[in-house]
Structure formats: C-alpha cells, structure tokens
mmCIF file of C-alpha atoms in Angstrom:
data_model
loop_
_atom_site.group_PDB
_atom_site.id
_atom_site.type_symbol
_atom_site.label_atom_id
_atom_site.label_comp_id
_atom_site.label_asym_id
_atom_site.label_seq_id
_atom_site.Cartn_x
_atom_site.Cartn_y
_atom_site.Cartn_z
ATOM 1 C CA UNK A 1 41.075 21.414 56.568
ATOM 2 C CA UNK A 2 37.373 21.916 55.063
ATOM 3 C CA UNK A 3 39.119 23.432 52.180
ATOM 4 C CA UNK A 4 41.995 21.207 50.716
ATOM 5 C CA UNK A 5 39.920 18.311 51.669
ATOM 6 C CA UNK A 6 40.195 15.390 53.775
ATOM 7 C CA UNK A 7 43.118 13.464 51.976
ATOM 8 C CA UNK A 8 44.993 16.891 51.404
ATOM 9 C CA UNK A 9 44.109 18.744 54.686
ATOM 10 C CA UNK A 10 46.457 18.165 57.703
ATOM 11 C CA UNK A 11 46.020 15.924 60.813
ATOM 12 C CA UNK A 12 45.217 12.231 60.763
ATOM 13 C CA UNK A 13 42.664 10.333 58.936
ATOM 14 C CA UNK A 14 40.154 9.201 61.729
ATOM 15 C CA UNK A 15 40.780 6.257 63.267
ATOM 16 C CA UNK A 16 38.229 4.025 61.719
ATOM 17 C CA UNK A 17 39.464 4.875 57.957
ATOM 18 C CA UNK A 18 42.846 4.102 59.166
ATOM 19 C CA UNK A 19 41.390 1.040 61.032
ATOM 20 C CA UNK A 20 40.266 -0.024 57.475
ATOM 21 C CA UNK A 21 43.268 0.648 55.700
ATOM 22 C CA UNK A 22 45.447 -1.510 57.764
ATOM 23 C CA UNK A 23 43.117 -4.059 57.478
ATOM 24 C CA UNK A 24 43.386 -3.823 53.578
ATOM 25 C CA UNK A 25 46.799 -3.595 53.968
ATOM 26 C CA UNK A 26 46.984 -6.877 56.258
ATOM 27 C CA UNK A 27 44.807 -8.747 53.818
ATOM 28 C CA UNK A 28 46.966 -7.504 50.236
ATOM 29 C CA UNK A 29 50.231 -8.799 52.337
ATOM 30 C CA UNK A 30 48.911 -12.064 53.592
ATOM 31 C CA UNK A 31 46.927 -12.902 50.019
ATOM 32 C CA UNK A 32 50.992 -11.862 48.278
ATOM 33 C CA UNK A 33 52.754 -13.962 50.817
ATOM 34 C CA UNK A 34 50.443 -17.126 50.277
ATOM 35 C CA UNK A 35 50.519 -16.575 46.655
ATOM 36 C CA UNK A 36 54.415 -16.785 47.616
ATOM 37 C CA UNK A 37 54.197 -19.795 50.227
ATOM 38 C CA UNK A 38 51.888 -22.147 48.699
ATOM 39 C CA UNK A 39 53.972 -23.259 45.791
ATOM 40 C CA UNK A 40 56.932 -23.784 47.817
ATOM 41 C CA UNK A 41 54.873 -25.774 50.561
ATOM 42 C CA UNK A 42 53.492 -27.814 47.648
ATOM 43 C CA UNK A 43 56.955 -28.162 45.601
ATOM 44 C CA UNK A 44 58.635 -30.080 48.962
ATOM 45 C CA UNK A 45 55.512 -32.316 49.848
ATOM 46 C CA UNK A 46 56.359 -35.832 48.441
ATOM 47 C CA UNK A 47 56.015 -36.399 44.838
ATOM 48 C CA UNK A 48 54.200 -39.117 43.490
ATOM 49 C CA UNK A 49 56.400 -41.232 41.656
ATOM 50 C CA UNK A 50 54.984 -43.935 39.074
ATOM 51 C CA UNK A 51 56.890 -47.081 41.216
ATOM 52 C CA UNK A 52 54.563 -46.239 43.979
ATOM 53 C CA UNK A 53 51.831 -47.065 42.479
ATOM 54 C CA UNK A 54 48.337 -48.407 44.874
ATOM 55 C CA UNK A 55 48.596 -51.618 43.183
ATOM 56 C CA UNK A 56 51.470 -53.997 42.083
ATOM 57 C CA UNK A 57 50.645 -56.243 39.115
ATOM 58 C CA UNK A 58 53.223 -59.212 38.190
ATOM 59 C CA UNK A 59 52.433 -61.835 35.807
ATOM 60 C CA UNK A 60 52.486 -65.141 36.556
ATOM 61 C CA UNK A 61 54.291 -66.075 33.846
ATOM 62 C CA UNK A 62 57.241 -64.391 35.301
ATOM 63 C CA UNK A 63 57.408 -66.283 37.786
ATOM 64 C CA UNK A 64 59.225 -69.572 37.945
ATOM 65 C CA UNK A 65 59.561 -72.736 40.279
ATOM 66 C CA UNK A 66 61.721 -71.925 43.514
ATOM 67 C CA UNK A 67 62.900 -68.481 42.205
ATOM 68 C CA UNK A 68 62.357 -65.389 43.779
ATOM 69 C CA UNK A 69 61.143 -62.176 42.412
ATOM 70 C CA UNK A 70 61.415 -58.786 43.824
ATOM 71 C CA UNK A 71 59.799 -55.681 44.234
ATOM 72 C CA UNK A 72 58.497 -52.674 45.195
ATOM 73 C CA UNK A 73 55.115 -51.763 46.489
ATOM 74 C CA UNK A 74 53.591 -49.148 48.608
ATOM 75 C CA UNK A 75 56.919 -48.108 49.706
ATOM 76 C CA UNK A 76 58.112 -51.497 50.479
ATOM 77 C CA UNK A 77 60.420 -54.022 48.834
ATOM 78 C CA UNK A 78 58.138 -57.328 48.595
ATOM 79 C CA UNK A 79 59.749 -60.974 47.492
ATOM 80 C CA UNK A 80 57.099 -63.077 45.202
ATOM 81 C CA UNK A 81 58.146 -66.578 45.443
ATOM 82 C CA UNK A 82 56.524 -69.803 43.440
ATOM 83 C CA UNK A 83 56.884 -73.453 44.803
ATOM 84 C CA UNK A 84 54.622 -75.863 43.233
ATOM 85 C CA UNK A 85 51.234 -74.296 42.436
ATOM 86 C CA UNK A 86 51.343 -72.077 45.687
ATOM 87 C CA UNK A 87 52.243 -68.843 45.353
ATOM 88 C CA UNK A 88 53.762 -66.973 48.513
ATOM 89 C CA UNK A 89 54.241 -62.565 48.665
ATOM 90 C CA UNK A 90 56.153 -61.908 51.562
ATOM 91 C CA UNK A 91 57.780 -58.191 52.641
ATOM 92 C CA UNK A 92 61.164 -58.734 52.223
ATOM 93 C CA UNK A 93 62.235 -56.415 55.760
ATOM 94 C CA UNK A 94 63.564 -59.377 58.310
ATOM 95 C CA UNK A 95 61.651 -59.308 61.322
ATOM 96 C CA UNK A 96 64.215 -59.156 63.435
ATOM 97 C CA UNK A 97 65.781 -55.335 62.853
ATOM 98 C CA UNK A 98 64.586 -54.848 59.031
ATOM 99 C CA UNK A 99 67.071 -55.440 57.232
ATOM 100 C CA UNK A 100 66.223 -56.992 53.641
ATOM 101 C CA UNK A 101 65.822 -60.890 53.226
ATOM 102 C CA UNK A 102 67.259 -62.918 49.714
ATOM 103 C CA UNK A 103 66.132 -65.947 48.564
ATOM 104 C CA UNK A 104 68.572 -68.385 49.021
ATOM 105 C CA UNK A 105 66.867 -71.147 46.002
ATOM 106 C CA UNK A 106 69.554 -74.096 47.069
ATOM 107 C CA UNK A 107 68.835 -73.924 50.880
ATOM 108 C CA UNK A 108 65.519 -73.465 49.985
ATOM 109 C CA UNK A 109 65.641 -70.461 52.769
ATOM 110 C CA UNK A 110 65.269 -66.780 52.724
ATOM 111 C CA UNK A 111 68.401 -65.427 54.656
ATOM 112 C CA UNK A 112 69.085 -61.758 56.139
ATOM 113 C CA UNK A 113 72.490 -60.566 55.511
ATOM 114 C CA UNK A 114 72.527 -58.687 59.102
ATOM 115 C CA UNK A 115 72.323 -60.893 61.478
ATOM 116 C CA UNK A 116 72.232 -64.238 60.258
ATOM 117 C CA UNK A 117 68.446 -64.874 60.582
ATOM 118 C CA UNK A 118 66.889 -67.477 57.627
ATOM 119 C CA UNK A 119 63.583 -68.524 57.590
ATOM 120 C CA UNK A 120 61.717 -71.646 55.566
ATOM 121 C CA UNK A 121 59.849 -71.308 52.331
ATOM 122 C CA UNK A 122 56.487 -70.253 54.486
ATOM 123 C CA UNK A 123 58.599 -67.286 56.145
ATOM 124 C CA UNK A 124 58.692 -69.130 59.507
ATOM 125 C CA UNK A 125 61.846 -68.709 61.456
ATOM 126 C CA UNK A 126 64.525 -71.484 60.547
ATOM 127 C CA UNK A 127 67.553 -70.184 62.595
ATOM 128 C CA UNK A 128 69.020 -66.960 63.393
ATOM 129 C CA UNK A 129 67.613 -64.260 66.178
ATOM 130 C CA UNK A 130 64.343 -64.546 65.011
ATOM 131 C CA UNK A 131 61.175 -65.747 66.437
ATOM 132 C CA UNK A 132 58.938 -63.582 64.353
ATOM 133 C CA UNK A 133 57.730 -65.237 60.972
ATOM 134 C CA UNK A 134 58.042 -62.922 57.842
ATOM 135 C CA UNK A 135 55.056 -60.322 56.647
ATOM 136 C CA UNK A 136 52.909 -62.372 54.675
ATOM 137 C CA UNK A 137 51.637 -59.650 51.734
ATOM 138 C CA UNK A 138 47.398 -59.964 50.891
ATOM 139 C CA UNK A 139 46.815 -60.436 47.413
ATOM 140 C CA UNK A 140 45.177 -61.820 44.946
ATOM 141 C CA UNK A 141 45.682 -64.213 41.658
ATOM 142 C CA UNK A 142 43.479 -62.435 38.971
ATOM 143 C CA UNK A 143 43.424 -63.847 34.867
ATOM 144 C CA UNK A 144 46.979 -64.683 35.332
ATOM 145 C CA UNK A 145 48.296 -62.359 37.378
ATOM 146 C CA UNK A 146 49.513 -61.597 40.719
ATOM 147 C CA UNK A 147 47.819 -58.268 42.372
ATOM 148 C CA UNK A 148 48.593 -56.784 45.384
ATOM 149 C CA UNK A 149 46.520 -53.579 46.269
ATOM 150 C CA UNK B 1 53.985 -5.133 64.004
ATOM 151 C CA UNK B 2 56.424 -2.564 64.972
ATOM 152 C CA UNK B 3 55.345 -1.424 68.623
ATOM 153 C CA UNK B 4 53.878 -4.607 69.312
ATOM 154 C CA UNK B 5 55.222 -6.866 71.921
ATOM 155 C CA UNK B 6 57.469 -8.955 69.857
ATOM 156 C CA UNK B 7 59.244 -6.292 68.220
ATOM 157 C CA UNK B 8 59.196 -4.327 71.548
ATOM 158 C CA UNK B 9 60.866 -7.980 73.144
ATOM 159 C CA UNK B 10 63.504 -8.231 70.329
ATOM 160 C CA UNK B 11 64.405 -4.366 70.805
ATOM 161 C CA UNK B 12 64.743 -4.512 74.164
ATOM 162 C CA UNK B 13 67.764 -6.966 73.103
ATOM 163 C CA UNK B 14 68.778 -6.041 70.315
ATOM 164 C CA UNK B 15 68.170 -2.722 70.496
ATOM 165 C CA UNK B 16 66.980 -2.707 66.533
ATOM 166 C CA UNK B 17 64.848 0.556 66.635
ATOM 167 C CA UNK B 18 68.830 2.593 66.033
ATOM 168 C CA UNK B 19 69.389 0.247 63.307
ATOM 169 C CA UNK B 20 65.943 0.232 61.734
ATOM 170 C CA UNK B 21 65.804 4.137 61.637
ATOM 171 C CA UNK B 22 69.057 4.661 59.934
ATOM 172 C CA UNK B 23 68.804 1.995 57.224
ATOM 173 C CA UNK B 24 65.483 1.985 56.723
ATOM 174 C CA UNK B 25 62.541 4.557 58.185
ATOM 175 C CA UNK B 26 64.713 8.167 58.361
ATOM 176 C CA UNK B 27 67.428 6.924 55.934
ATOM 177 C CA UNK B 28 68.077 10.128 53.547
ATOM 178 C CA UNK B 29 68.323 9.618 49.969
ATOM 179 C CA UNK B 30 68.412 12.752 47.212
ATOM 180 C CA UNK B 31 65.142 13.893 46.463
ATOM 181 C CA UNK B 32 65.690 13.680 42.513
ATOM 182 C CA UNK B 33 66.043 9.787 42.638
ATOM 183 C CA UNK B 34 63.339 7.703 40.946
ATOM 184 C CA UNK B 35 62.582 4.368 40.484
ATOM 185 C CA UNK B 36 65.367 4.127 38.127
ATOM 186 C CA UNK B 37 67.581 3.828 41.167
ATOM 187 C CA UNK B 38 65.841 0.560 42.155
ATOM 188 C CA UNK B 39 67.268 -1.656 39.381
ATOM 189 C CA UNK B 40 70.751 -3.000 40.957
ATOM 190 C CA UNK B 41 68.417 -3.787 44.273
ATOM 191 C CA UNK B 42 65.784 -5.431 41.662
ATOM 192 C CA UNK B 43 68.780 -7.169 40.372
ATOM 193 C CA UNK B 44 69.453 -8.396 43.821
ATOM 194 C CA UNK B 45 66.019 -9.758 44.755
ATOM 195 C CA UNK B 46 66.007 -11.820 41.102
ATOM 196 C CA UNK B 47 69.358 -13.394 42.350
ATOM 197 C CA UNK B 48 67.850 -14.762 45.463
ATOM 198 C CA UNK B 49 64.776 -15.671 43.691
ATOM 199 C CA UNK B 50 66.898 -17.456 41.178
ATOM 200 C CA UNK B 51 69.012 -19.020 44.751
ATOM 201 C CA UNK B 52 65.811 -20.339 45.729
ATOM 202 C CA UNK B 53 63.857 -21.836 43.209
ATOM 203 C CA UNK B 54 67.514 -22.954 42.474
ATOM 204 C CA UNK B 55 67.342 -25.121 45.766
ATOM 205 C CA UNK B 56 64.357 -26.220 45.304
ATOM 206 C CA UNK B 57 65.349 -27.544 41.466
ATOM 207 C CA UNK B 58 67.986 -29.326 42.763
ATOM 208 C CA UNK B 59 65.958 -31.262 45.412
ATOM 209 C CA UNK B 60 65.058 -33.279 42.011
ATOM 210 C CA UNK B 61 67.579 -32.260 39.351
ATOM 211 C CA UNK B 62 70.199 -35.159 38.350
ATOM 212 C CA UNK B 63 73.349 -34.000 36.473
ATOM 213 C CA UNK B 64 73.689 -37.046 34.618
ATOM 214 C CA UNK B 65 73.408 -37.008 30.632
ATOM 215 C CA UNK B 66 71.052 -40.519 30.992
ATOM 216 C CA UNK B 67 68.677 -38.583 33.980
ATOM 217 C CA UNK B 68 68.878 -35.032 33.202
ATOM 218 C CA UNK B 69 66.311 -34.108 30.623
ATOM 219 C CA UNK B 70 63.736 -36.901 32.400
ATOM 220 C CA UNK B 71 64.151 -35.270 35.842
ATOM 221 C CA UNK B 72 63.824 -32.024 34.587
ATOM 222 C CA UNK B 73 60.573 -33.492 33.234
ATOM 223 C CA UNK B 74 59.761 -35.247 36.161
ATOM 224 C CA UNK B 75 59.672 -31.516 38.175
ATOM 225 C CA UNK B 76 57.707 -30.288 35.495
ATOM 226 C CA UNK B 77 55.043 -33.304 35.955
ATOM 227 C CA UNK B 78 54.862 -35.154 39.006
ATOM 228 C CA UNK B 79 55.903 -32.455 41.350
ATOM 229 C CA UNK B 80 53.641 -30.235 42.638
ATOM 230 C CA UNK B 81 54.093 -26.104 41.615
ATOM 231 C CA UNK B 82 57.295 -28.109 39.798
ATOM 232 C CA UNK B 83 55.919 -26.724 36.434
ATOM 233 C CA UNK B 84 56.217 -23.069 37.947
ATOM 234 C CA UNK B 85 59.328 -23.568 39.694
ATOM 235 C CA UNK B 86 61.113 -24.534 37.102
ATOM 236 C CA UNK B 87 59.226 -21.876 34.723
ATOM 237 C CA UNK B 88 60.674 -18.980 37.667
ATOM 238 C CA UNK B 89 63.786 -20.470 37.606
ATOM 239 C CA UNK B 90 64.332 -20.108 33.514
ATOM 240 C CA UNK B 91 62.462 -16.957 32.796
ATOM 241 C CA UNK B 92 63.982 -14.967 36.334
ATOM 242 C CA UNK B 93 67.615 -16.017 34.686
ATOM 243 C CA UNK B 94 66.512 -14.153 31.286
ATOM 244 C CA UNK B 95 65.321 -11.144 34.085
ATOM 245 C CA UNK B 96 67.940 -10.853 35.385
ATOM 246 C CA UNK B 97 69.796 -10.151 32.852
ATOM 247 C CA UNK B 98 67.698 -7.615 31.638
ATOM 248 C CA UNK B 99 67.469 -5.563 34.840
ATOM 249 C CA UNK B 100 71.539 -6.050 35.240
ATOM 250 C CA UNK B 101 71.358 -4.565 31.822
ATOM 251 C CA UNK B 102 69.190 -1.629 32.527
ATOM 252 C CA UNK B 103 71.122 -0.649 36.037
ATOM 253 C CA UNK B 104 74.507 -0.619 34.285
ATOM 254 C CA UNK B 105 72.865 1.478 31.382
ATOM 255 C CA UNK B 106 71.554 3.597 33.994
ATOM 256 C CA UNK B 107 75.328 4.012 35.551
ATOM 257 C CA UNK B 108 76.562 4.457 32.194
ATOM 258 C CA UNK B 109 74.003 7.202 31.563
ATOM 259 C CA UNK B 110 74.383 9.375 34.568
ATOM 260 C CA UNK B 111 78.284 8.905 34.797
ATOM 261 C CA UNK B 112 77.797 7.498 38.164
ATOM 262 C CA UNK B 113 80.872 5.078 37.200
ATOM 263 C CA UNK B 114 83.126 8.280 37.824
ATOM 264 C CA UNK B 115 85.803 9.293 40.980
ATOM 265 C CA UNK B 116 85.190 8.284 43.661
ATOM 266 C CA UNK B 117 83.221 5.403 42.371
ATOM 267 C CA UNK B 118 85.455 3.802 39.731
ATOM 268 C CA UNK B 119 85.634 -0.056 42.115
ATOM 269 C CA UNK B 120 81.985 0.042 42.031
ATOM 270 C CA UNK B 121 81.778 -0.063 38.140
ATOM 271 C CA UNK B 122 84.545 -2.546 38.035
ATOM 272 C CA UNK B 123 82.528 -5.203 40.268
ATOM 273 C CA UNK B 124 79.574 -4.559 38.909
ATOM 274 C CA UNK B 125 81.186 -5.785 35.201
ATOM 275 C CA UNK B 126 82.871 -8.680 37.124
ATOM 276 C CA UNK B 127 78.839 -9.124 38.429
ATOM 277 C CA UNK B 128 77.721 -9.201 34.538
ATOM 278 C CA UNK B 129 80.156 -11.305 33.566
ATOM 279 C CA UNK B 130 79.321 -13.494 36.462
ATOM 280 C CA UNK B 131 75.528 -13.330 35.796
ATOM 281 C CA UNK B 132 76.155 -14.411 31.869
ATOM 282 C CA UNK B 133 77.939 -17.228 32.874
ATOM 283 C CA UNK B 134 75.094 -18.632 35.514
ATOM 284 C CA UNK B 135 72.780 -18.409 32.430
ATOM 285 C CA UNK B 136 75.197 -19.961 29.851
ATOM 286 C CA UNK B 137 76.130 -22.953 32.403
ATOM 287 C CA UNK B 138 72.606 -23.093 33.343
ATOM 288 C CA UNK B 139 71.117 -23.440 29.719
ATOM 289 C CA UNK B 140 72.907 -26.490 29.278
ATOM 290 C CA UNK B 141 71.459 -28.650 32.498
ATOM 291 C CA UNK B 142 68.407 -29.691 30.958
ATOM 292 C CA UNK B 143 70.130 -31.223 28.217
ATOM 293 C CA UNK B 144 67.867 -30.393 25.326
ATOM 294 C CA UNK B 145 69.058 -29.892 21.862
ATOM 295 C CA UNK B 146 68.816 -26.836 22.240
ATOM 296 C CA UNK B 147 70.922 -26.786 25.142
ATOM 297 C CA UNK B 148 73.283 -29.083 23.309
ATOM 298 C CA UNK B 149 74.525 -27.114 20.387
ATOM 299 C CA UNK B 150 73.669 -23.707 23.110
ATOM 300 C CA UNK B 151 76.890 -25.215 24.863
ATOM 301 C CA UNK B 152 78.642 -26.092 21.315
ATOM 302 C CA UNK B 153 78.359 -22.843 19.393
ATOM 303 C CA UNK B 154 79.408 -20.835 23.167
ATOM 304 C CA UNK B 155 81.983 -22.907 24.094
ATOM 305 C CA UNK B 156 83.804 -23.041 20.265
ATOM 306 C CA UNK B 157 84.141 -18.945 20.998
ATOM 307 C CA UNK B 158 87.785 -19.413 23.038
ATOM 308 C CA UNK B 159 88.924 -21.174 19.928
ATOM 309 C CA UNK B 160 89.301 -18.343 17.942
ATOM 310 C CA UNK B 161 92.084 -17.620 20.350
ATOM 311 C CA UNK B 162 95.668 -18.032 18.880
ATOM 312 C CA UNK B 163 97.943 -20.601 19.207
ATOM 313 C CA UNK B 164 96.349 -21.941 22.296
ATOM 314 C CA UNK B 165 92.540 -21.303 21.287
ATOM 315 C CA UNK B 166 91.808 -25.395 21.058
ATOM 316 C CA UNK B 167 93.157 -26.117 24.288
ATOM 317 C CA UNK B 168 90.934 -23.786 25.998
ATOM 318 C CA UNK B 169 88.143 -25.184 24.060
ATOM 319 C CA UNK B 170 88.795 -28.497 25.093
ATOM 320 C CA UNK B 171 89.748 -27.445 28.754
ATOM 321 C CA UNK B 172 86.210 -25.769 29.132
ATOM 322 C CA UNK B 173 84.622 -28.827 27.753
ATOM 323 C CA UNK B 174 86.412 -30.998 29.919
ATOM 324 C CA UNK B 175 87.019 -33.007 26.503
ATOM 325 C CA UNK B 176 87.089 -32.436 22.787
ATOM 326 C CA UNK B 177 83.486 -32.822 22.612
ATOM 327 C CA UNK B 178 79.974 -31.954 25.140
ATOM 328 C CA UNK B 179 79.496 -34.801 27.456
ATOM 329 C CA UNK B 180 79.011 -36.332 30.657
ATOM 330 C CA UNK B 181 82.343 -34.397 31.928
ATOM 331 C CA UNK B 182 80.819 -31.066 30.269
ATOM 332 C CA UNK B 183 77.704 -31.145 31.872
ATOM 333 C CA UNK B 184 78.829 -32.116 35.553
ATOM 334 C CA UNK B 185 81.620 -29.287 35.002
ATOM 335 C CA UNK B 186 79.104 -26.713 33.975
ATOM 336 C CA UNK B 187 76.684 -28.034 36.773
ATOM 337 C CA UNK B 188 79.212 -27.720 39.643
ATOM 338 C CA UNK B 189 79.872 -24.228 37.961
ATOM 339 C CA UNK B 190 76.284 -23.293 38.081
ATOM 340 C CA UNK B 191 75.564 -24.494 41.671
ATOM 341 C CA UNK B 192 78.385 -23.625 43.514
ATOM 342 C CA UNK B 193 81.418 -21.601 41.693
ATOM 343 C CA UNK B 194 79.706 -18.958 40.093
ATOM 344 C CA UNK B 195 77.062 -18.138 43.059
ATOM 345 C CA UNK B 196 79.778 -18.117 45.993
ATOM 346 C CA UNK B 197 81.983 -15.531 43.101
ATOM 347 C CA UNK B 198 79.022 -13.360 42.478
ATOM 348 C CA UNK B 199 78.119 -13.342 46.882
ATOM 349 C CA UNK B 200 81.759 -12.492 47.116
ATOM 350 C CA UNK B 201 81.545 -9.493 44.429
ATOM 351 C CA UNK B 202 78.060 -8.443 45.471
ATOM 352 C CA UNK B 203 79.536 -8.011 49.104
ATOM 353 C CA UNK B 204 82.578 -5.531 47.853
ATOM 354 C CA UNK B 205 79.551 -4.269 45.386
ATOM 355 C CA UNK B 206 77.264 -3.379 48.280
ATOM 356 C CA UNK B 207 80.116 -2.257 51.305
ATOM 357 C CA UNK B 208 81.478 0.070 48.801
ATOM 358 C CA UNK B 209 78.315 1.843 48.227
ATOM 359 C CA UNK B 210 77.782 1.559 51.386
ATOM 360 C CA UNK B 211 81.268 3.798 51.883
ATOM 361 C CA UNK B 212 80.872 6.226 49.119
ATOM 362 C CA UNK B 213 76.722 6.649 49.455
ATOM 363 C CA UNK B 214 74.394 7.075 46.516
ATOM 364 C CA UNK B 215 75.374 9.035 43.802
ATOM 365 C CA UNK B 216 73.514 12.475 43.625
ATOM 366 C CA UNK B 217 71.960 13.404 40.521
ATOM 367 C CA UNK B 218 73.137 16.401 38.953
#
C-alpha cells in the first residue's frame, strides 16, 4: 500500500476523506440541480404584464356625461362613470356572486347580467338579490386626470 | 441515497435493487467503447430538454400571425429566465442536430448499421428526418423575416416535383402563399405531430437495441 500510494494502493480511502468527498459530491449535485430548478421556478411565477400596472391613469377628458368607461386595474375590471361634476370609480364585480356590472346610461342603472341585480348611479342596490352596495374604488383627480393607485 | 430508508421502503415494494443492477450498476458493456457511444443517448436528453423548455414556451407562445412575434418577445422580456428559455429552446434544436449528426456518422463509421441491425439504421433515418422537420416547422413560429422567407425558400423545394410539384407546395402551405393557415399548420406539426412520430420511432429505436445489444467494436 506504502508503495503505489494511497490513491493507487488497495483498500478504502479512510472514512473521513470519503466523508469529504460525498460531501463535495452532495454540494456539485445540489449547486447543478438549482442552476437547473431556478429558471424553471422563475419562468412559471406570474409575469408582469404592462395592463397591470400599480396605478391606472384616465383622462378626464375621456370621460363624458352619463357614460361609462371601463377598465382594468390591479387585476380588476373597474367602471369610471361621470354625472355632473362628480366623478364615481366603482369595481365593476356585482356584489352579489361577482359577476360583471354594465352601465345601463337610459335607466340610469348599472345592471348584472347574472342575476338580475341593478343598482343606482351611487352603486346602491336598486333591485335584484342585492343588499350590498357596489366597491367604491379610492382615487384621486390630479391636473386633469383620474388616478387610481 | 441508495441504502437509505426511502430507497430501502420503495425496494421493499418494488423490489428495484434486480432492476437497478442489471440496467444500471453491473450492466456489461464492451470494454473498447468510449464516449463516442454516448451520442444517440446525448441525442435523447437534448429531445427532452427541447420537450421541456418546449412546454414551458408554449405557456406564453400564441400561434397567431398578429401575436406571434410580440409573444415571443414578451417571453424574452417580461418573463422571468424567459430570455434563457427561449435561448435553450433555439440553440438545443441546432444541438440536436449536430449530435444526431455525429451518432449516425459514428454508425456509419463503424458499420454498426449491418445484420442484425439493419431496423435500427432505418429508424434512426426516419428519427433525422423527424428531427429536421421539428427544426424547419419550428423556425417559422416566431414569425421573423427570417423565418418568413426560412418557410418560403423550404417549402418551394416539393415544387420541383413533376406534374404534381405545385400542389404539394400549396398543400404544405395550406395555401398558395405563407400565412395564418401555414403557421397554425406548421405549429400543430411542431407541438404535437412530429414529437408523438419521433416518441413512437424512438420506442422501436430503443426496444430494438434493447433486443440485439450494443454493437461490439471490432
């Protein structure tokens, strides 16, 4: 054994050398397989899309007497709605199960095609299965626009 | 890992340790092979690297003329790791290739393609043939120009066919020019045709070497 050396002589390396090499050999597989994992985790994580943006700017100019506007924000469909000088956001899920209000601009109502629920220009409920008034949205009327953060 | 007390739960049941010292730990292969012989498994590992980066592609990937190139953009730039992803997916396909190439040169060389092995060299062509194609229909998904007139100039080759050269032309382009039709025919080929072919041909590929065992070299 003394002669060929310890790597070339027979038997097995002692135990703490071996100890050492598994370790190295745990550590080399688990740095490959995170080198492997971590993109993957990352690539299916939610992207960020540029509709879902933190804040939602609408001019006012777009807006126009008893007409509705719609959109998105924060993951949520939101209805801007102008009557007079006031200026109402509202999220557009009905209260009742969630499904997605219109603006009806003749009744002067938003309606849920679901179940029949409407409720008045201030989102309380008019008629329906509702007893909940709509989400009112915070936001804020900045230089001529409408900002919701 | 081996010893410990899941493997030693999972033997008990499926009594693996058999399995895992025939294929695997005392599984006798000629001494003379080198690492020549690893190419057609090498070829194998690309294909499932190109079936999974494929998957996750296609979480995103619209086959739609008007939303192809931007949501092959938008995996590039708003996913995350979409830039090397994507990057896998392209380069492993030109891989591929290359390592199909060397492992049927290697046959070739060694006249491993000879009785009793004749069906192996014949699926392994039908493989190529079947690999070519995945790159040829996939070049065109992004739909760059590069991809365009990629899809023109390869798809114009049936035409020199007699007779009936044109129709084929048209038949493969689902029209008489590339378009929406083209690109939804070559993406259905590229997702699901040509992969389920090649995982048919790779499974005759790999039983009948399998039968026959590893060529010796001489």
């Amino acid at each position: 054994m003394n002669e060929s050396g310890p790597i070339a002589g027979g038997g097995p390396p002692p135990p703490g050398r071996r100890g050492f090499f598994h370790a190295c050999i745990a550590l080399l597989g688990a740095i490959s397989s995170a080198a492997v994992i971590y993109p993957i985790v990352a690539f299916l994580r939610l992207p960020r899309r540029a509709s879902a943006g933190d804040t939602l700017e609408v001019a006012e100019s777009e807006l126009r007497e008893g007409e509705a506007l719609y959109r998105e924000h924060a993951g949520e469909q939101v209805i801007l709605i102008k009557l007079g000088e006031e200026i109402e956001v509202f999220n557009a899920s009905c209260t009742h199960l969630g499904c997605l209000v219109t603006w009806d601009p003749v009744a002067r109502l938003f309606r849920c095609p679901c179940h029949g629920a409407a409720f008045d220009a201030e989102g309380k409920p008019a008629h329906g299965p509702v007893n909940i008034p709509l989400h009112r949205m915070e936001f804020e009327r900045k230089g001529g626009k409408v900002v919701l953060s | 890992m081996i010893g410990g007390p899941v493997y030693r739960f999972l033997d008990e049941r499926f009594r693996l340790t058999p399995l895992l010292e025939k294929n695997l730990t005392r599984k006798l292969v000629p001494r003379t092979l080198g690492w020549a012989a690893c190419l057609g498994g090498l070829s194998l590992v690309m294909f499932l690297i190109q079936v999974f980066t494929g998957f996750l592609l296609l979480m995103y990937y619209q086959p739609n003329p008007l939303r192809a190139w931007d949501s092959v953009m938008f995996i590039k730039s708003n996913v995350a790791m979409g830039w090397i992803i994507q990057r896998i997916h392209g380069v492993g396909a030109n891989l591929m290739i290359v390592l199909v190439l060397m492992h049927m040169a290697r046959i070739a060389y060694h006249k491993i393609y000879r009785k009793p092995r004749e069906f192996h060299w014949v699926s392994g062509v039908l493989l190529f043939a079947t690999t070519t194609f995945m790159a040829f229909t996939g070049y065109l998904l992004p739909w760059t120009q590069l991809s365009y007139w990629g899809a023109k100039v390869g798809t114009e080759i049936p035409g020199a066919v007699p007779v009936i050269g044109e129709a084929i032309v048209h038949w493969v382009r689902r029209g008489p020019t590339i378009g929406p039709d083209t690109l939804g025919f070559f993406f259905s080929l590229h997702i699901w045709i040509l992969p389920a072919c090649m995982s048919g041909l790779m499974g005759l590929h790999f039983a009948m070497i399998r039968r026959t065992g590893i060529s010796k070299p001489l």
